[in-house]
Each structure stands twice: as C-alpha cells, then as structure tokens.
Coordinates of C-alpha atoms in Angstrom, one line a residue:
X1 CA 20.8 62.2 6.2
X2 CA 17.5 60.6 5.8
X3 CA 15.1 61.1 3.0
X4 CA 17.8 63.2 1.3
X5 CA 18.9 62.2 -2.5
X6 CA 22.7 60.6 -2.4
X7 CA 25.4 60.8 -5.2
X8 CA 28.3 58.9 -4.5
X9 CA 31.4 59.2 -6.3
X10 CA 32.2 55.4 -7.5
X11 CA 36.2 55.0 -6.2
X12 CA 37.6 51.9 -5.1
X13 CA 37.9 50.5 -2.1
X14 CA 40.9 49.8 -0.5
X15 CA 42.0 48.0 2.3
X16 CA 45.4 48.6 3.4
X17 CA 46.6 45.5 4.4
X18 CA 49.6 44.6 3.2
X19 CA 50.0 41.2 4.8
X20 CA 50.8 37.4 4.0
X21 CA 48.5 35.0 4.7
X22 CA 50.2 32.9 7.7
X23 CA 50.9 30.1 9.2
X24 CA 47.8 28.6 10.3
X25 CA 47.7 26.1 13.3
X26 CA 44.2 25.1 13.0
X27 CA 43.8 22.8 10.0
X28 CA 42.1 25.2 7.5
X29 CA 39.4 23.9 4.2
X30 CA 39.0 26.6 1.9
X31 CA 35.5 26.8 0.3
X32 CA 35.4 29.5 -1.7
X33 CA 35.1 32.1 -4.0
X34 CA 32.3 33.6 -2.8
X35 CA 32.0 36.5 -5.3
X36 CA 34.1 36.9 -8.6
X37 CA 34.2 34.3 -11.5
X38 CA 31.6 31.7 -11.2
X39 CA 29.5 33.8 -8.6
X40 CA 28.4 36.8 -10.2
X41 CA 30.3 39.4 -12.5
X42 CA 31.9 41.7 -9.8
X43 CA 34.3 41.3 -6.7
X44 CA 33.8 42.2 -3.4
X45 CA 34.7 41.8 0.1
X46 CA 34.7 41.4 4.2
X47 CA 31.0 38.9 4.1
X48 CA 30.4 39.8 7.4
X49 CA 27.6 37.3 8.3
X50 CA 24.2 38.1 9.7
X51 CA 22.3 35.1 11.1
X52 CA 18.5 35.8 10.6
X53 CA 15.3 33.2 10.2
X54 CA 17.0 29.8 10.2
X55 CA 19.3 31.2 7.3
X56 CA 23.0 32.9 7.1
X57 CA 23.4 36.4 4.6
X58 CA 26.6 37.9 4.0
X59 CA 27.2 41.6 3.6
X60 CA 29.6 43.0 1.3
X61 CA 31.2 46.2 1.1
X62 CA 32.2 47.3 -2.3
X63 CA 31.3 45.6 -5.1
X64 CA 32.8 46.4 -8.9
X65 CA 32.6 44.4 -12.2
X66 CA 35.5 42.5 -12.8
X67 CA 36.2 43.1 -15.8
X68 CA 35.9 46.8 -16.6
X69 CA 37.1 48.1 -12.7
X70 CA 33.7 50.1 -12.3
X71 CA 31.4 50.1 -9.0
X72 CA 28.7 48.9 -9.8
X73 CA 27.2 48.6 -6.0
X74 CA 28.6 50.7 -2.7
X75 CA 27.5 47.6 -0.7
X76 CA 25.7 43.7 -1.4
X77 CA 23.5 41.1 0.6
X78 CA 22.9 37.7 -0.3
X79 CA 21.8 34.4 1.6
X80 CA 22.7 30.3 1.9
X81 CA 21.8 28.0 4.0
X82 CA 23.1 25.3 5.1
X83 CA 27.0 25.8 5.0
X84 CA 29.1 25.7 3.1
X85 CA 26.4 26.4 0.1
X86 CA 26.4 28.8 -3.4
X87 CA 25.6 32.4 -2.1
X88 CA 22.6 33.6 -3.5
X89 CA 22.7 37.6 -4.1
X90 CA 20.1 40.5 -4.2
X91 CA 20.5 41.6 -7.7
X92 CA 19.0 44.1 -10.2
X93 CA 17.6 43.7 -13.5
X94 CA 20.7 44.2 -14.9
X95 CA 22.4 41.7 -12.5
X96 CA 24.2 44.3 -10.0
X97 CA 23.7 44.1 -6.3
X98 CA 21.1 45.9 -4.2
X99 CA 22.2 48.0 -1.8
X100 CA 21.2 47.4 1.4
X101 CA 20.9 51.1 2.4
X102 CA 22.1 54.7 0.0
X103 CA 25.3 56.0 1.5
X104 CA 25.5 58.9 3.7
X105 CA 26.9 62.3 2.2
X106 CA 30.8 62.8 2.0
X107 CA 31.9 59.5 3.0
X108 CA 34.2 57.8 0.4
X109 CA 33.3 54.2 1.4
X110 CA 30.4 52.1 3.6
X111 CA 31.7 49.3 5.1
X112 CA 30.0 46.8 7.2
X113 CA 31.5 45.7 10.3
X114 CA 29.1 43.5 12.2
X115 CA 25.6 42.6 12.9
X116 CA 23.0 41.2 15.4
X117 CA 19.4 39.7 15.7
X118 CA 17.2 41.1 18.2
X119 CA 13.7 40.5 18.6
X120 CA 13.2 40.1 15.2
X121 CA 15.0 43.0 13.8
X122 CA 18.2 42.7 12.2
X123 CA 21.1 45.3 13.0
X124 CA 24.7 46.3 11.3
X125 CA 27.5 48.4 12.3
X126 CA 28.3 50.6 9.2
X127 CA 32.0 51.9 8.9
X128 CA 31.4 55.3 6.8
X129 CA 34.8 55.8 5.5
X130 CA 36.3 60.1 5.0
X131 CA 39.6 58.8 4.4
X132 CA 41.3 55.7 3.2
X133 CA 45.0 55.5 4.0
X134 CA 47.8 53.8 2.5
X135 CA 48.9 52.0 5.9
X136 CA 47.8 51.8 9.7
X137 CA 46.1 54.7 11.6
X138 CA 46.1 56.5 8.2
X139 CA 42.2 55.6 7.9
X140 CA 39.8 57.7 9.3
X141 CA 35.9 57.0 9.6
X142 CA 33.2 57.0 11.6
X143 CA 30.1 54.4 12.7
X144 CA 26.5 54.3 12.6
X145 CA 23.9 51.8 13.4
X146 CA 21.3 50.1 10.7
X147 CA 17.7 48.2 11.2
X148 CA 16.0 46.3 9.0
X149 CA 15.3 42.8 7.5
X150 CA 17.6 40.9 4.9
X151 CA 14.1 40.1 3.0
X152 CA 13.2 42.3 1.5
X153 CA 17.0 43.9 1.9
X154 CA 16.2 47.2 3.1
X155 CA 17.5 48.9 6.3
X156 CA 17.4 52.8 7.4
X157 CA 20.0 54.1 9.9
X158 CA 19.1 54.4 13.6
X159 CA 20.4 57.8 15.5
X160 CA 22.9 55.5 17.4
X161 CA 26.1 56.4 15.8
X162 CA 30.1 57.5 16.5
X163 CA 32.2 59.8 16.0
X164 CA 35.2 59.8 13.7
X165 CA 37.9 57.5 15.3
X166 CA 35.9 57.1 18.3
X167 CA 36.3 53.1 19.8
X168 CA 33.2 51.6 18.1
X169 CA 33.9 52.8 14.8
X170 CA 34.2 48.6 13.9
X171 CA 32.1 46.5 16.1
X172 CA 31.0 42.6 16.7
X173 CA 27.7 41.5 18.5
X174 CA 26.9 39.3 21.0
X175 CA 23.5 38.6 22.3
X176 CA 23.3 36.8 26.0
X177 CA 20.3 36.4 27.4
X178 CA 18.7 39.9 27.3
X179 CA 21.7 41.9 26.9
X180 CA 23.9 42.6 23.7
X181 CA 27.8 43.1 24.0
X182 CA 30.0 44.8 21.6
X183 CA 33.1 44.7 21.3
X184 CA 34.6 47.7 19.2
X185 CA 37.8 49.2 17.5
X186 CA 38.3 52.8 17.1
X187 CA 41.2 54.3 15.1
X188 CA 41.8 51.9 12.0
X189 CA 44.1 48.6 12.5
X190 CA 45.8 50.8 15.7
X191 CA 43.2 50.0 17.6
X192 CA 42.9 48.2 21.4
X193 CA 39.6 46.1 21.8
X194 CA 37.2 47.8 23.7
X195 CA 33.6 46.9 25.3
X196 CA 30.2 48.0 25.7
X197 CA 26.4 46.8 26.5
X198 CA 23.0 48.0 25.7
X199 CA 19.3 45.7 27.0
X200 CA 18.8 44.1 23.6
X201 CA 15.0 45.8 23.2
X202 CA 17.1 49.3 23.5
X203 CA 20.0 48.5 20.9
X204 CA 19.0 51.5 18.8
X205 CA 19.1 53.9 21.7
X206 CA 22.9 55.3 22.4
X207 CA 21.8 56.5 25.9
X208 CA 21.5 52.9 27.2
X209 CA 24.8 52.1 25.8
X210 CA 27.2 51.4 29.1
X211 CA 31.0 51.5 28.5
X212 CA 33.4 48.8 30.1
X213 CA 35.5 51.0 32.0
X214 CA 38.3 48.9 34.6
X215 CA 35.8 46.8 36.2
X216 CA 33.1 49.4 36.2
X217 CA 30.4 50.4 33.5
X218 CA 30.1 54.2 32.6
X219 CA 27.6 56.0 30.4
X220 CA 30.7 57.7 29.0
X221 CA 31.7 56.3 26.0
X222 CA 35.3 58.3 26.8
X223 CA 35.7 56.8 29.9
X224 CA 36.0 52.7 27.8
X225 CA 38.8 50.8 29.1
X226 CA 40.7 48.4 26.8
X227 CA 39.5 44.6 27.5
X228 CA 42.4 43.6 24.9
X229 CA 45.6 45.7 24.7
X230 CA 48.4 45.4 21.7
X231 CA 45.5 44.4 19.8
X232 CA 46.5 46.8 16.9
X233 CA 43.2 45.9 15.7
X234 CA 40.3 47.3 13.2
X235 CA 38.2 44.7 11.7
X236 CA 36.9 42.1 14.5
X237 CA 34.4 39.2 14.9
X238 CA 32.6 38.1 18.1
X239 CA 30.7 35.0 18.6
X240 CA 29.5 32.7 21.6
X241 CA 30.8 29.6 21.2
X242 CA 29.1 27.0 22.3
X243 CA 32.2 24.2 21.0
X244 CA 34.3 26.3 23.7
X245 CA 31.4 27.1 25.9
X246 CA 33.2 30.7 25.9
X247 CA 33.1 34.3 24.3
X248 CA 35.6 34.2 20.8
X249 CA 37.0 36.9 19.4
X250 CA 39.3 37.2 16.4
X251 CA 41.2 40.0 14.8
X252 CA 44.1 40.6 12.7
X253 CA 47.2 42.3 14.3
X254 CA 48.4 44.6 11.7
X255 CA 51.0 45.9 14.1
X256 CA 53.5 43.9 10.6
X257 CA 52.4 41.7 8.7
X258 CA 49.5 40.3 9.9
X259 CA 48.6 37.5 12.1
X260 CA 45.0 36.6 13.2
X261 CA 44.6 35.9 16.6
X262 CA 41.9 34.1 18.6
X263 CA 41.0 35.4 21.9
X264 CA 38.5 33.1 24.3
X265 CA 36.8 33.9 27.8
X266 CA 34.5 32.2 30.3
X267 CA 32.7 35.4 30.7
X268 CA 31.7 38.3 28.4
X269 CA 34.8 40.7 30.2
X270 CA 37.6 38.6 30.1
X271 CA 40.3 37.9 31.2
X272 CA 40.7 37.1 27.4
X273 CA 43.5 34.4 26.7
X274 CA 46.0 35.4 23.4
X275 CA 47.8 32.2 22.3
X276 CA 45.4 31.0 19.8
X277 CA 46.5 31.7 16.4
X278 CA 44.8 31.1 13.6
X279 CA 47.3 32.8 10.7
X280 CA 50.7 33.0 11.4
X281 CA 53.6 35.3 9.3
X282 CA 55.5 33.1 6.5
X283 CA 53.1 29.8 5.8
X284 CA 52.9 29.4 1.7
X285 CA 49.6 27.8 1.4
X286 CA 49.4 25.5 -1.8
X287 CA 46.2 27.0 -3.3
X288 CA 47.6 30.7 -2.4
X289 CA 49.5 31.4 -6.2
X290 CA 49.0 34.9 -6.6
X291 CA 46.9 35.9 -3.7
X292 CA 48.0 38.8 -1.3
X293 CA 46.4 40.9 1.4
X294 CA 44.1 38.7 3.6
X295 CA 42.2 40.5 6.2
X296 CA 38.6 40.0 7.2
X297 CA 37.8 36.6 9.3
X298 CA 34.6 37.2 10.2
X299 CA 33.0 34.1 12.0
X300 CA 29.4 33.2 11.6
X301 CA 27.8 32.4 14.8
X302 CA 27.6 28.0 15.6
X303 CA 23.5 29.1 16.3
X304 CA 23.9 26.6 19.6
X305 CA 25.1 23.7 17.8
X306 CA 28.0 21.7 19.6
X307 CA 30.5 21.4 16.4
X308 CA 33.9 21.7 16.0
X309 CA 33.5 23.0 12.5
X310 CA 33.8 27.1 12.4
X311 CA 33.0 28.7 9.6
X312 CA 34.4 32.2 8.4
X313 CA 34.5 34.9 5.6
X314 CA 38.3 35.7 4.5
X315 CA 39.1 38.7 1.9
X316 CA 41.8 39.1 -0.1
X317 CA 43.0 42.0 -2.0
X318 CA 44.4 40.4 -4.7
X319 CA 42.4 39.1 -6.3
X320 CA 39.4 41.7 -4.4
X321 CA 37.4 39.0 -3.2
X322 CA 35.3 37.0 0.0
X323 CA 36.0 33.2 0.5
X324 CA 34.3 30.9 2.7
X325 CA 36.8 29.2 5.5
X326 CA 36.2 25.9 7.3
X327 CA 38.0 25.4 10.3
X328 CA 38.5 22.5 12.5
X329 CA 38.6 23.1 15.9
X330 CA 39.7 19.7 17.3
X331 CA 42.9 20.1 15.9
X332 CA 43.6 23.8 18.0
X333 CA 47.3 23.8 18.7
X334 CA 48.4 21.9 16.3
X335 CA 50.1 22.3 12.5
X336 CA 48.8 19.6 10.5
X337 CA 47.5 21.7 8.0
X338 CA 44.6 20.7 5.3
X339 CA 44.0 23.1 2.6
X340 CA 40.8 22.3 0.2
X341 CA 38.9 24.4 -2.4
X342 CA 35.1 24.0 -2.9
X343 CA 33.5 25.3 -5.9
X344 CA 30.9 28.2 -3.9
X345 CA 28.6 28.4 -7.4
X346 CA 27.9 23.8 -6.6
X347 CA 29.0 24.3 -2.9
X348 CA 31.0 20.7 -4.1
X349 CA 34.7 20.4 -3.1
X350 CA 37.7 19.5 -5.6
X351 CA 41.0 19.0 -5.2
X352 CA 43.3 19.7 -2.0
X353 CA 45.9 21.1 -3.7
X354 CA 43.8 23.3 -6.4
X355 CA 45.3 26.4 -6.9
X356 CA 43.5 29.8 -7.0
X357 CA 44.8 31.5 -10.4
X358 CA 45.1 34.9 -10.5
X359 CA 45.8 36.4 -13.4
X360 CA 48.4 39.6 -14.5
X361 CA 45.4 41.3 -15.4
X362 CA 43.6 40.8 -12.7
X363 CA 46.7 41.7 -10.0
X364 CA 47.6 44.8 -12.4
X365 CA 43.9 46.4 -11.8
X366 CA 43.9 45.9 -8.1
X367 CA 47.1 47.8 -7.8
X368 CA 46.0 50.3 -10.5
X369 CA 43.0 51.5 -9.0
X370 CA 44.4 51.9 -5.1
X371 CA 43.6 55.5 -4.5
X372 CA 46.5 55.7 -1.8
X373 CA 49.2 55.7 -4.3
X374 CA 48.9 59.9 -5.1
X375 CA 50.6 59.6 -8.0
X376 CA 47.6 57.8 -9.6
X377 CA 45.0 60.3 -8.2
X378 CA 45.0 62.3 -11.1
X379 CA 43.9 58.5 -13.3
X380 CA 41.8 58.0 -10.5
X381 CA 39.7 60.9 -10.8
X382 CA 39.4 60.7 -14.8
X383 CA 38.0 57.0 -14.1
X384 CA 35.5 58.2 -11.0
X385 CA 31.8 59.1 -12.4
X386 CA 28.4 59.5 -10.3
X387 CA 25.8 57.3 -9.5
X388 CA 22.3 58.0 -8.3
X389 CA 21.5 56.0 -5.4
X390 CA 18.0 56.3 -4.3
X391 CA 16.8 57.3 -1.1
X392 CA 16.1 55.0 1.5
X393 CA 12.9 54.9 3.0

C-alpha cells in the first residue's frame, strides 16, 4: 500500500444506526456542534479523541460540504484545549480538511476507531470499510494500525493490521504502566468485547500482541475469549478513570435500538459490571427536534485529574455531525436530567432548552445519499467522482 498513488471514489458514509437517542441517567450538558454550521463548511463524524502534548485532537471520519453533499476529505484532525473549547481543524487553502493519511486501495470508507500515546508517538486504529450495510453484521471491514504526530498531521500505517471481521477490527487503548490494553470488536455492531496487550515500546509489532483467552494470554489472536458477552457491539471507547479509580468502557448495544452502556472494573480483565447506562430507549431530549441516529460516545481520557466531569464525542446521522458531551458523574444512577447547548465556534453556553434545528433539506440529503438503499445506487453512482489523494510518506 505504501508509496503507491490512491484514488478514492468519494461516496458517503453511512452508519447504520437506526436508533433513538435514550433515556439518559447521568445528567447530560450538550456542548456542541463540533463540525457543521458555525464550525467549518462540511459535516462529519465519530471525534474519536487522541490526547497528545498537553492538548486533545479529534479525528473524523468522513467529511462532506454541507451544502452541495460532496466529500471533500476521507478523514479530518483538529485540536482544543482546554474543554469544552472551539475545535480548531487542519484545513487547506481552500478550507477542506487534511487527511491525516491517503486511503488504502478498494476500501469504500476509513474510519477511525481509537487511539493511544506511547513514548511520544501517537497511534490510531483505522476501520478500512469493503462494505457498508444497511443494518447489523451487514458491514464488513478490516483494521490497521497508524503512527504519527497530530502536528504536523501526518501518519503512515504500521504492518500491524487485521483481517476482515476479525475481533480488533474497532479498538480502544489503554496505557498502564508499561503495557497497552485494547479492547476490540470484530464483526460490525454484532460484536462481543474482546482483549488484548502488547509492551507499549512494541505496539507496532503484531507478534507481541497477546490475546485474553479464559484467564490465559495466547499469541493466537483466534484463540480471544470474550471479556464482555451480549455486547452486540462495534464502535467502543476505553479510558482509565481515575474519578472511579477503574477501567471504563462504553458502547452502544445495537442488538434494537440502541442503548449505551457503561461497563467499569477494578482491573484491566474484569469482571466488568453492566448496569450503568448512559442512553436509554424512549427519552425525548428537549434540544433533540429533528435529530436521529446517535452512535459514537467516544470518551476522552480525564489525563489523571480527579473530576467528575466526562467528556465525550456523540454523532448523529441526522443531521451527519460530532457534538461535544459533558457528563456528570456524581449524579450516576440517577434521572435528573440537564440538557444544555454550548456554542463550539465561542465554546460559550446558551440556553437549556435551545433546540438543535434541523432543517427538511438538510434530513432529505442524509437519507438521499445512504448507499444501502439499492434503489438509489444507480443516483449514487452518477453523483460519485474521483479524487487524487496524495501519497503518504
């Protein structure tokens, strides 16, 4: 793949999830958009932070201009710091995003799905994307590993990769001590939670991956053993917390509609407890008018502070776009719900009760350019064209 010219076709990403945003039992601020009207002129989604040099960048899969449907970008990086604060993107002369790294050939999408420090270098789990499919298990893709720096935003892929709908084709990082843990998903939102762990000065080196396999580590990436089962799983985040003083996990369940479930443990292994929720099935959230399809919830790591405050990325397919959620953990358990909006471009908050708008327009496009609905493949390929993407380094 490397040094090789790419031409991607520029189709639109999709992610099938087909989900309400739910009932939340933590008390939930919204601080948001992060991309769209007011950040920069094109939508995007997942923000999958990557903590780096006292600062937090957010990665992006892809990103299209708003107004005409087009990709303009298979993939974005931009910065803030602190939280919650206006993200500042990587952008062009002509004001589209910088990829982060050219995409691999025949894959229909790059995703990212989580990252890591270590020693220095900065790491990301790329989902390449062969199929998307219009519901669970229908996607197929498989992973590889990046390095580089967010400054300047350029990364090259390692030779640590997996196979299609292997169980680390979407994976989240934790680094204890000298060791990194990942926690993976293999066949897309059907997935169990599995485990693995690699000496953090040998994360680009697959052979030193060891598999969690039943109270045993194998070198056989076959031989993983769930650590979370009925997880129905694909996109995931994995922090230390230090609020907790445990390992956090979140994911959506996509088994229905989807609920997002916090899983915490003492230790990096489990046992894993399953009764924190974060979204629940049926809750109408005031600022929610128009908005459908929530997956994501990506946390960004608390960097050793003691605060109950968590932040994480949310996405939303309509209208195709990251926001910035601030959670309270003091309140876990309970339903006294606070909803806020904070203007991302000032970082300022407004009202409680603002309501997102999302236009007809706006949910007419996100439906017209899904590529799972065949009977608009024949649109969809009159509206596809190339783009160059140079090589990386």
């Amino acid at each position: 793949i490397m040094g090789t010219d790419r031409r991607i076709y520029e189709v639109v990403l999709v992610i099938t999830a087909f989900i309400s945003l739910a009932n939340a039992v933590f008390p939930i601020i919204m601080n948001g958009p992060m991309t769209g009207p007011g950040q920069v002129p094109w939508d995007a989604d997942l923000g999958v932070p990557l903590v780096w040099n006292g600062g937090t960048w957010f990665l992006e899969g892809d990103t299209f201009n708003y107004a005409g449907g087009t990709r303009v970008a298979g993939n974005a990086i931009g910065g803030c710091k602190p939280l919650p604060c206006k993200v500042e993107w990587y952008l062009n002369g002509e004001g589209d995003p910088i990829m982060y790294i050219a995409w691999p050939p025949n894959v229909i999408s790059c995703v990212p799905a989580g990252s890591i420090e270590a020693n220095g270098i900065t790491y990301i789990m790329q989902m390449n994307v062969i199929q998307w499919g219009n519901g669970p298990g229908l996607t197929h893709a498989w992973s590889m590993l990046l390095r580089g720096t967010p400054t300047p935003a350029n990364y090259i892929a390692t030779s640590c990769y997996f196979e299609v709908d292997s169980k680390f084709v979407n994976a989240a990082f934790i680094a204890s001590g000298d060791t990194i843990y990942i926690y993976g998903t293999g066949l897309y939102r059907v997935s169990d939670i599995y485990l693995a762990s690699v000496p953090a000065d040998q994360i680009d080196n697959k052979a030193s991956w060891v598999y969690y396999n039943s109270g045993n580590w194998s070198p056989d990436e076959n031989e993983a053993t769930a650590i979370i089962t009925g997880a129905v799983a694909g996109e995931l985040s994995a922090i230390y917390s230090t609020y907790f003083n445990q390992y956090v996990i979140t994911a959506f369940n996509f088994k229905g509609p989807g609920v997002l479930y916090m899983y915490r443990s003492d230790n990096p292994i489990g046992p894993w407890s399953n009764n924190d929720i974060l979204f629940e099935e049926g809750w109408q959230y005031p600022w929610r008018s128009g908005m459908s399809g929530v997956y994501g919830g990506y946390m960004v790591p608390d960097q050793g502070i003691n605060t109950s405050t968590l932040f994480m990325t949310m996405s939303f397919w309509v209208p195709y776009r990251t926001y910035m959620v601030q959670i309270d953990l003091d309140n876990l358990g309970t339903d006294d719900l606070i909803v806020g909006i904070s203007d991302m471009s000032s970082g300022l908050p407004v009202l409680s009760n603002a309501t997102i708008v999302v236009t007809p327009e706006m949910a007419e496009r996100s439906r017209h350019y899904n590529p799972h609905n065949m009977s608009e493949k024949a649109d969809l390929m009159l509206r596809t064209k190339y783009r160059q993407v140079p090589s990386s380094p």
